[in-house]
Coordinates of C-alpha atoms and ligand atoms in Angstrom, one line a residue:
X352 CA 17.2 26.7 -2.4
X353 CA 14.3 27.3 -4.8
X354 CA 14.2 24.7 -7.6
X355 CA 11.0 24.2 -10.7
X356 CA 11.5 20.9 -12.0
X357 CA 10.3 20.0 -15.6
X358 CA 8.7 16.7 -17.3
X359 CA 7.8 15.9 -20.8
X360 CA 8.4 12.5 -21.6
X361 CA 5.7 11.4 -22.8
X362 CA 2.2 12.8 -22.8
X363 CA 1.9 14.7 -19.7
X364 CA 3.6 18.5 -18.9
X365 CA 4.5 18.7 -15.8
X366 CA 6.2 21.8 -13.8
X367 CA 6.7 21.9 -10.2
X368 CA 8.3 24.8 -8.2
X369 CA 9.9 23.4 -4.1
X370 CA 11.9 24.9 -2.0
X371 CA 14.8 22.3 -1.3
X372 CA 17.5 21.5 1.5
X373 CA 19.5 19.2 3.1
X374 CA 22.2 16.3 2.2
X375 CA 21.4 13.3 0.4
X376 CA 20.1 11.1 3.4
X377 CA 18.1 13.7 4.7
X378 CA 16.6 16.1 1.9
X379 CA 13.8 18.1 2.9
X380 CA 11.0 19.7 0.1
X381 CA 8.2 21.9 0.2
X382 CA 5.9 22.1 -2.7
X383 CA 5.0 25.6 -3.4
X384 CA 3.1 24.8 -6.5
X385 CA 2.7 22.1 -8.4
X386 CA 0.4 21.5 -11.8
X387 CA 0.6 18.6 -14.7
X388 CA -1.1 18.9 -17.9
X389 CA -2.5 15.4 -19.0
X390 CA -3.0 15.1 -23.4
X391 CA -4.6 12.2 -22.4
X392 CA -7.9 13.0 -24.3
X393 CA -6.0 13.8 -27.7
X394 CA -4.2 10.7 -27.4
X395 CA -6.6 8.1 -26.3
X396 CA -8.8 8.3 -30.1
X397 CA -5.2 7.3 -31.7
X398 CA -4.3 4.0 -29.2
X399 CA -1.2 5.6 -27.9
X400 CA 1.2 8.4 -27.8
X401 CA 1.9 10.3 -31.1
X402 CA 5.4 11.7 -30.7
X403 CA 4.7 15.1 -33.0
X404 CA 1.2 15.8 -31.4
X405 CA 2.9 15.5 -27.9
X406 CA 5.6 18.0 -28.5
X407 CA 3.2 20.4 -30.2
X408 CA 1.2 20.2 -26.9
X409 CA 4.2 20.6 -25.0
X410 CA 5.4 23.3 -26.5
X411 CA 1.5 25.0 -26.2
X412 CA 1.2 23.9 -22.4
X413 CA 4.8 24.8 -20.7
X414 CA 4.5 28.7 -20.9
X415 CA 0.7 28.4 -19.3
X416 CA 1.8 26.1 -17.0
X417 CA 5.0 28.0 -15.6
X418 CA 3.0 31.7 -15.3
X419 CA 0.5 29.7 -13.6
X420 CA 2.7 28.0 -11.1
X421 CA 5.4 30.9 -10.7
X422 CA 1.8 32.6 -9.6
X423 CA 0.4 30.1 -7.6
X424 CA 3.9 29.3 -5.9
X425 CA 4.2 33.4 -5.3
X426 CA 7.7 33.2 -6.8
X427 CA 9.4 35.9 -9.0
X428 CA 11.1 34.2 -11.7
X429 CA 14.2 35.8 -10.1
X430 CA 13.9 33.7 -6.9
X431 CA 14.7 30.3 -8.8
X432 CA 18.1 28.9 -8.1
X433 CA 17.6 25.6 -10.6
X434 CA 16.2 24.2 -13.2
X435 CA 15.7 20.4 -13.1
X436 CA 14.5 18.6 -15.9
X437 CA 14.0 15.4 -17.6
X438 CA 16.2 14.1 -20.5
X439 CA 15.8 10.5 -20.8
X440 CA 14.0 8.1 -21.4
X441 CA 11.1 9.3 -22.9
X442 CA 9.9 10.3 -26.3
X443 CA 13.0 12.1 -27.9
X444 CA 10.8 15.1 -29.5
X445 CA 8.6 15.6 -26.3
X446 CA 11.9 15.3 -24.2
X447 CA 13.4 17.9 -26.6
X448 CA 10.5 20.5 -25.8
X449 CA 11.3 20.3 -22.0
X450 CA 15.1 20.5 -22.5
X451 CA 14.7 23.5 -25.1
X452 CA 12.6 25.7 -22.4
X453 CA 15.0 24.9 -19.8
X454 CA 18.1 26.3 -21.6
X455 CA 16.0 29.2 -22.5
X456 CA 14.6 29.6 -19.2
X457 CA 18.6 29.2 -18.1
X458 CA 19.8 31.6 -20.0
X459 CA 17.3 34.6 -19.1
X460 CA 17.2 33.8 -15.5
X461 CA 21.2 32.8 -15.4
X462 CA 20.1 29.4 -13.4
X463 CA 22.2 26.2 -13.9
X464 CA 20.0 23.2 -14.9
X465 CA 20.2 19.6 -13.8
X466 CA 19.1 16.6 -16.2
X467 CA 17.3 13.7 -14.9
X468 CA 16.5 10.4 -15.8
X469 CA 13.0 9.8 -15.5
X470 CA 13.9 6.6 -14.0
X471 CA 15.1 7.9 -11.6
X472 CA 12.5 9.9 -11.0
X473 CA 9.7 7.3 -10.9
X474 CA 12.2 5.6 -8.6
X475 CA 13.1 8.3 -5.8
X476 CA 8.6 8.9 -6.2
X477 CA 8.2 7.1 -3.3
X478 CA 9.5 10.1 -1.0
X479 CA 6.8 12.2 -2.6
X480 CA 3.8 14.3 -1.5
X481 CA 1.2 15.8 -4.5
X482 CA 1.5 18.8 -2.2
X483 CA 2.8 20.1 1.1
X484 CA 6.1 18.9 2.8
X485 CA 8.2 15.7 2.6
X486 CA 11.8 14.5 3.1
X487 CA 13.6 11.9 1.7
X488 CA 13.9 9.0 4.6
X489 CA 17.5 6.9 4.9
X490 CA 16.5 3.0 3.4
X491 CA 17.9 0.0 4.2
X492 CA 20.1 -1.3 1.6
X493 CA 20.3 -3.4 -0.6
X494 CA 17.3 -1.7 -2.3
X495 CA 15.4 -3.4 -5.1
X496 CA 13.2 -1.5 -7.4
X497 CA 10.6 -2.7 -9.7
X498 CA 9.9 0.3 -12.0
X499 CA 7.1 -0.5 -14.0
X500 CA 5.4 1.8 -16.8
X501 CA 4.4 2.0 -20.2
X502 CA 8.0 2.5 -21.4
X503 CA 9.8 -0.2 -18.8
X504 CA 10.2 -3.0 -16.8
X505 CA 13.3 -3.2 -14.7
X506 CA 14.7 -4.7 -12.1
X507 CA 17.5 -2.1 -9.9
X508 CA 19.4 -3.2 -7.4
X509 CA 21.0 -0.3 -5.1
X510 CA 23.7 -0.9 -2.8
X511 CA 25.0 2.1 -3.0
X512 CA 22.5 4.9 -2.5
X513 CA 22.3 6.7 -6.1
X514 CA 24.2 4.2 -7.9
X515 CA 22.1 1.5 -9.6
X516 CA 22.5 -2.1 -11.6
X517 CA 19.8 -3.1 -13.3
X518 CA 19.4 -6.7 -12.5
X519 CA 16.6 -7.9 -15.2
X520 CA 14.6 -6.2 -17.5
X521 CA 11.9 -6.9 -20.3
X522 CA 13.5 -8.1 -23.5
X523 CA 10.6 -6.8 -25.7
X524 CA 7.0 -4.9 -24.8
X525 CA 7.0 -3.2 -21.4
X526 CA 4.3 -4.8 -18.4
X527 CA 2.3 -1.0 -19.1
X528 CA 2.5 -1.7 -23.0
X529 CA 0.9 -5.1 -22.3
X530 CA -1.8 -3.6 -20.5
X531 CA -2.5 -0.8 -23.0
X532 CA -2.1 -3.2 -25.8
X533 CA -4.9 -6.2 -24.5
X534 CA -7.2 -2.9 -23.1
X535 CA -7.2 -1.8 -26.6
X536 CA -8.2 -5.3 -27.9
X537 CA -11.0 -5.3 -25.9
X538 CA -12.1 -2.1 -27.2
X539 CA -11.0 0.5 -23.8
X540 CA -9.1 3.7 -24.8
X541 CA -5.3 4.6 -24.4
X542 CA -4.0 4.2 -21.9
X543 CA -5.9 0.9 -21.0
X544 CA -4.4 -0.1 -18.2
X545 CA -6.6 1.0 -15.1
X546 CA -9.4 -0.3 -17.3
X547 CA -8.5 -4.0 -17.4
X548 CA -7.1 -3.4 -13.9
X549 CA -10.8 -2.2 -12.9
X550 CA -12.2 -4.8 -15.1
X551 CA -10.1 -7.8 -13.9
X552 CA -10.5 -6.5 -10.0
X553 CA -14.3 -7.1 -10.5
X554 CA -13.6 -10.3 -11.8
X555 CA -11.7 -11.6 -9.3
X556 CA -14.2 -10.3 -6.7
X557 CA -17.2 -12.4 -8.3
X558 CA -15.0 -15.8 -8.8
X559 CA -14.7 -18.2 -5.8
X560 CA -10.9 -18.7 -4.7
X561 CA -9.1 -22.1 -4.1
X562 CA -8.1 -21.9 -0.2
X563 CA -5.7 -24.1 -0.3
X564 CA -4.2 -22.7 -4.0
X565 CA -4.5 -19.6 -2.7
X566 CA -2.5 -20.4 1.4
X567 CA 0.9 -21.7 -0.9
X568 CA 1.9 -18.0 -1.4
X569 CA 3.2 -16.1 -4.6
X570 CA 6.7 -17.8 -5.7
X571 CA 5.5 -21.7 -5.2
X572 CA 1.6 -20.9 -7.0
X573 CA 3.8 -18.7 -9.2
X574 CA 6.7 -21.7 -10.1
X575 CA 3.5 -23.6 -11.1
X576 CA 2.1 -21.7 -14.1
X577 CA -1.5 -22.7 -14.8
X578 CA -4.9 -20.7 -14.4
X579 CA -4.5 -22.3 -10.7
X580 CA -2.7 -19.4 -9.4
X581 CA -5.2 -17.3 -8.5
X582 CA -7.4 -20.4 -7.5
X583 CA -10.0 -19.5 -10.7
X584 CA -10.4 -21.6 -12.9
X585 CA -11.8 -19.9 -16.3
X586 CA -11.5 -23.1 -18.1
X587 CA -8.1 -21.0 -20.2
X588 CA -4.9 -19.9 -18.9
X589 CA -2.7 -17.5 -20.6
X590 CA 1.3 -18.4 -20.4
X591 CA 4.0 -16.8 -18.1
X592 CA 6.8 -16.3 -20.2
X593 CA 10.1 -16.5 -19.2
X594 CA 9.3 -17.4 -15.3
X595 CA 11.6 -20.6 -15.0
X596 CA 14.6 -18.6 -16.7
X597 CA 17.4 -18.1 -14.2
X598 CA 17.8 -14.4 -14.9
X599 CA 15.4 -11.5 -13.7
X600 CA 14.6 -10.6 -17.1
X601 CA 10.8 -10.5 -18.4
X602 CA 8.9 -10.8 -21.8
X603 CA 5.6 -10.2 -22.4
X604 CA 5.2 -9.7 -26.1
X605 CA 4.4 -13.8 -26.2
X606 CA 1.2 -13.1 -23.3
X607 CA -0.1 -10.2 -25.6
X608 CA 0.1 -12.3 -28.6
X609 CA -1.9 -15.4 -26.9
X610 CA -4.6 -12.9 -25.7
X611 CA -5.2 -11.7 -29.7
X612 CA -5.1 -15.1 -30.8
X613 CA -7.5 -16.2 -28.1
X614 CA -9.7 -13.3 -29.2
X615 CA -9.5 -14.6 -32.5
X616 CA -10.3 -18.2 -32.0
X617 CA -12.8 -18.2 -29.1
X618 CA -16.0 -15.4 -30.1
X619 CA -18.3 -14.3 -26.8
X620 CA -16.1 -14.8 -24.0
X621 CA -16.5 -12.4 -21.1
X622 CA -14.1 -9.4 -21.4
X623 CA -13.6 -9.5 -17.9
X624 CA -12.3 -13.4 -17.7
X625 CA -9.7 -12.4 -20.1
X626 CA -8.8 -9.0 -18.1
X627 CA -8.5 -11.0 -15.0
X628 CA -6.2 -14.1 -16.9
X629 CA -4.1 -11.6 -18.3
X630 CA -3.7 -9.2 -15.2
X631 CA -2.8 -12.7 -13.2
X632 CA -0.4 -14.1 -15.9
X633 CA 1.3 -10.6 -16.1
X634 CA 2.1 -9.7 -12.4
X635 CA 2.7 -13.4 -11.5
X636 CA 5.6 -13.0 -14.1
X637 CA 6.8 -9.7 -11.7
X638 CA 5.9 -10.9 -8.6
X639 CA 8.1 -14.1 -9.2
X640 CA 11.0 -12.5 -10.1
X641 CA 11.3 -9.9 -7.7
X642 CA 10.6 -12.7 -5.5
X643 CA 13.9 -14.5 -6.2
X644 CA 16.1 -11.1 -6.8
X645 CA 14.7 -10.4 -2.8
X646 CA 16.0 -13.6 -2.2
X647 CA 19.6 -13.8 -3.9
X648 CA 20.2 -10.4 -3.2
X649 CA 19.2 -10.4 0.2
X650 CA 17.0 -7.3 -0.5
X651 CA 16.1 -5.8 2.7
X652 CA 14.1 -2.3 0.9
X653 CA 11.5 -3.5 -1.8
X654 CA 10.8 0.0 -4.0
X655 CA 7.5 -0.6 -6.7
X656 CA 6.8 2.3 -8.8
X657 CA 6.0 3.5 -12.6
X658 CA 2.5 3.6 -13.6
X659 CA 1.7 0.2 -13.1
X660 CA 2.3 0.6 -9.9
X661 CA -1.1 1.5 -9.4
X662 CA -2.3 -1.6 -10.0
X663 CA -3.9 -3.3 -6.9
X664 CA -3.5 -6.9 -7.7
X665 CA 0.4 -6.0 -7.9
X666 CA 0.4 -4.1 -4.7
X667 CA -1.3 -7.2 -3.2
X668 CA 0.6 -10.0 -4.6
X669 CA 4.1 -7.7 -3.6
X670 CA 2.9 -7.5 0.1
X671 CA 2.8 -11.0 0.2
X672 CA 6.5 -11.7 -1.8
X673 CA 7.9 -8.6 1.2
X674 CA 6.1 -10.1 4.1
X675 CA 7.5 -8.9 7.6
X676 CA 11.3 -9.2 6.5
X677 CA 11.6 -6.6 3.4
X678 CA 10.2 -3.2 4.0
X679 CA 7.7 -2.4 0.8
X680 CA 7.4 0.9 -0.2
X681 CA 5.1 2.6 -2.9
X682 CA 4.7 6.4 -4.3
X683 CA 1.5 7.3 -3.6
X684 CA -1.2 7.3 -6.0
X685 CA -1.2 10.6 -8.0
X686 CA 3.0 10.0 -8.3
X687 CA 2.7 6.6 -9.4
X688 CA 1.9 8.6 -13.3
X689 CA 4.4 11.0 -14.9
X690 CA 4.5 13.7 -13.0
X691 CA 7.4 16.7 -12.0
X692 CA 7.7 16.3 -8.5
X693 CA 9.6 13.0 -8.7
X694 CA 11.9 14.8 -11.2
X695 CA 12.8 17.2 -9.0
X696 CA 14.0 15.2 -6.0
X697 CA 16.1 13.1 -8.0
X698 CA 17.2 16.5 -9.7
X699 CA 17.9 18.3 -6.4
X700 CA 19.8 14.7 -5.2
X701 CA 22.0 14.6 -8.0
X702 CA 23.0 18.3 -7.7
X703 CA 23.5 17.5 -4.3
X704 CA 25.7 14.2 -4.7
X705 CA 27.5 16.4 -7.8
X706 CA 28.9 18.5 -5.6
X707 CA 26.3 21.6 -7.3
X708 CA 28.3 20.7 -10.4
X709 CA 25.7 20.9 -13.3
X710 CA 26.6 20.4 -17.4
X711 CA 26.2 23.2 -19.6
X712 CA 23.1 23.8 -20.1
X713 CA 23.5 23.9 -23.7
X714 CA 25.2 20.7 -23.8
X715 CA 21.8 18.7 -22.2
X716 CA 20.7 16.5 -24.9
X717 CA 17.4 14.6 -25.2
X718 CA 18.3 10.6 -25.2
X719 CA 15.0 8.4 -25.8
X720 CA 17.2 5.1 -24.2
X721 CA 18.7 7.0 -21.6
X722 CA 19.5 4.2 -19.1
X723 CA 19.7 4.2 -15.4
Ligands
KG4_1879 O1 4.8 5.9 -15.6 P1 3.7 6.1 -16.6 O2 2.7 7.2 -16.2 O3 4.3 6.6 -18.0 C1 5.5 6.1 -18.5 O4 6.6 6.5 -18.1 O5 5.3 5.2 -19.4 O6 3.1 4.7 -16.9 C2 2.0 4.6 -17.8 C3 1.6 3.1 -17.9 C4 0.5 2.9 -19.0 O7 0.9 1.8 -19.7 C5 -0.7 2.6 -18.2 O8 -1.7 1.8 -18.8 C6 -0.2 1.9 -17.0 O9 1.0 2.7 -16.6 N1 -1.1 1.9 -15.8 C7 -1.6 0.7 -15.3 C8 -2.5 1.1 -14.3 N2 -2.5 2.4 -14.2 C9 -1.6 2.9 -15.2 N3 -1.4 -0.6 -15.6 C10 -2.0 -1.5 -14.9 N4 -2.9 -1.3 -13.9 C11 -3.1 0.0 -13.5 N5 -4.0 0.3 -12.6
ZN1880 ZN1 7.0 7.4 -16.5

């Protein structure tokens, strides 16, 4: 079946137009056009995402970007069988815009529509191609997933395929926010966090590492909290809030707070020795507990994706928590950002696993705290 997927979260447009088959454990896609329209540059002056701009770009962007992928995808608009799309969580008056033009869409084309959770989405990523062909592969369960972005940090456990727990999640800022929100203290544009990702990378490149800190692995340097960690010592450390707690839950409004009032008090230090401090406080808080969720759950599929997931000290430190024992898997690159591919497998797997049962479309409302 032919399916276009929609996604307007946050602050990129996304429309995708597969062709789709198969059951749940063995889904097949081919991308027959594919294009996502990033506001980034009318956001980044501001600091962050303003709600009303985003849906007036929305709303400018989705009928360029559907004639220019029902054209590049050589589809009549007759030849569509669904309409996937995301309605939660997200921005409720961006989400709106992508809900509104898939009920109109719906009702000229007389196509049922599926609602995702963008979630889910960034989740079910990791089967995903930017173009070409790709199926979704049978994991070994229990599954964890770490979604990380600039809306959440969760911890999902999966023993069921499609039905999810979350096991731990941030009770204030979100890991991406904390990135954005030190970047913007040091001066870098929305969104900040490949900059002090870049930044801190070069950091830790020049500083010498501890051997022997470094040979104790992730949970013990982790269980330890000091600048030690990472084996440099910057003379500061940032905290790592929340790691001794016996949940899987995070925080990391208290980290963003110390790197301000470090700013404040301490004039001329490098920008890149507080990149690199924060970057290490904030995935050591991750990597420690998904550590111990692998452990008491007896995780056997470790699943990392949201934004942050492009971060390459994360992907590093989570190699080392997986090892040999816990298969690791990652979107690639270009899916680790918003983007309507992911929202169409999970759209496409929920139609399947709904027996083709979709809502009305009328009745598909945009929820901001939609929850997995
Ligand atoms: O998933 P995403 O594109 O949008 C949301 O659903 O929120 O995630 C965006 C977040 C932003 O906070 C951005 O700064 C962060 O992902 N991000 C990164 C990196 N690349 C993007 N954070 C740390 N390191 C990166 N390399
Ligand atoms: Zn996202």
């Amino acid at each position: 079946m032919r399916i276009l997927s929609i996604e307007t979260s946050c602050d990129d447009t996304g429309i995708t137009i597969f062709e789709a088959k198969g059951g749940i454990q063995n889904a097949s896609f081919k991308i027959l056009a594919n294009n996502l329209s990033s506001q980034v540059d009318i956001h980044n002056k501001y600091g962050g995402v303003y709600p009303m701009l985003a849906k007036r770009e929305h709303i400018k962007n989705l009928p360029i970007l559907l004639e220019k992928t029902l054209k590049e995808s050589g589809q009549k608009p007759g030849s569509i069988d669904l309409i996937c799309v995301t309605s939660g969580p997200g921005l409720e008056p961006a989400l709106w815009t992508g809900i509104t033009f898939a009920q109109e869409l719906s009702k000229k084309w007389g196509v049922p529509v599926q609602p995702v959770n963008h979630m889910e989405g960034h989740m079910l990523s990791i089967f995903g191609k930017n173009k070409g062909s790709f199926k979704v592969a049978k994991l070994k369960g229990p599954v964890l997933s770490l979604l990380v972005s600039g809306g959440h940090t969760e911890l999902v456990l999966t023993e069921k395929w499609l039905d999810y727990e979350i096991i731990g999640e941030t009770l204030d800022d979100a890991v991406g926010e904390a990135f954005d929100k030190v970047a913007r203290m040091l001066g870098f544009p929305y969104p900040g966090g490949p900059y002090i990702s870049k930044l801190a990378e070069e950091a830790r490149k020049k500083s010498s590492p501890d051997t022997f800190i470094q040979s104790l692995g992730p949970s013990l340097r982790s269980a330890t909290p000091s600048q030690k960690h990472t084996g440099v010592d910057l003379g500061f450390t940032f905290p790592r809030p929340m790691l001794k707690t016996k949940d899987f839950n995070f925080s990391f409004s208290g980290l963003k707070t110390s790197v301000l009032y470090f700013l404040q008090k301490n004039k001329g230090v490098d920008p890149a020795q507080i990149a690199l401090e924060f970057e290490n406080a904030a995935i050591d808080c991750l990597t420690y507990k998904t550590a111990k969720a692998i452990e008491r759950y007896k995780v056997k599929t470790l699943v990392v994706a949201g934004g942050v997931a492009a971060n390459s000290h994360l992907r590093r430190e989570m190699k080392k928590v997986t090892g040999k024992k816990v298969k690791l898997l990652f979107p690639t690159m270009e899916l680790t950002r918003d983007n309507s591919i992911m929202i169409g497998i999970a759209g496409y797997l929920n139609y399947i696993k709904n027996k083709k049962k979709t809502p009305k479309p009328e009745s598909i409302k945009a929820t901001g705290k939609l929850r997995l």
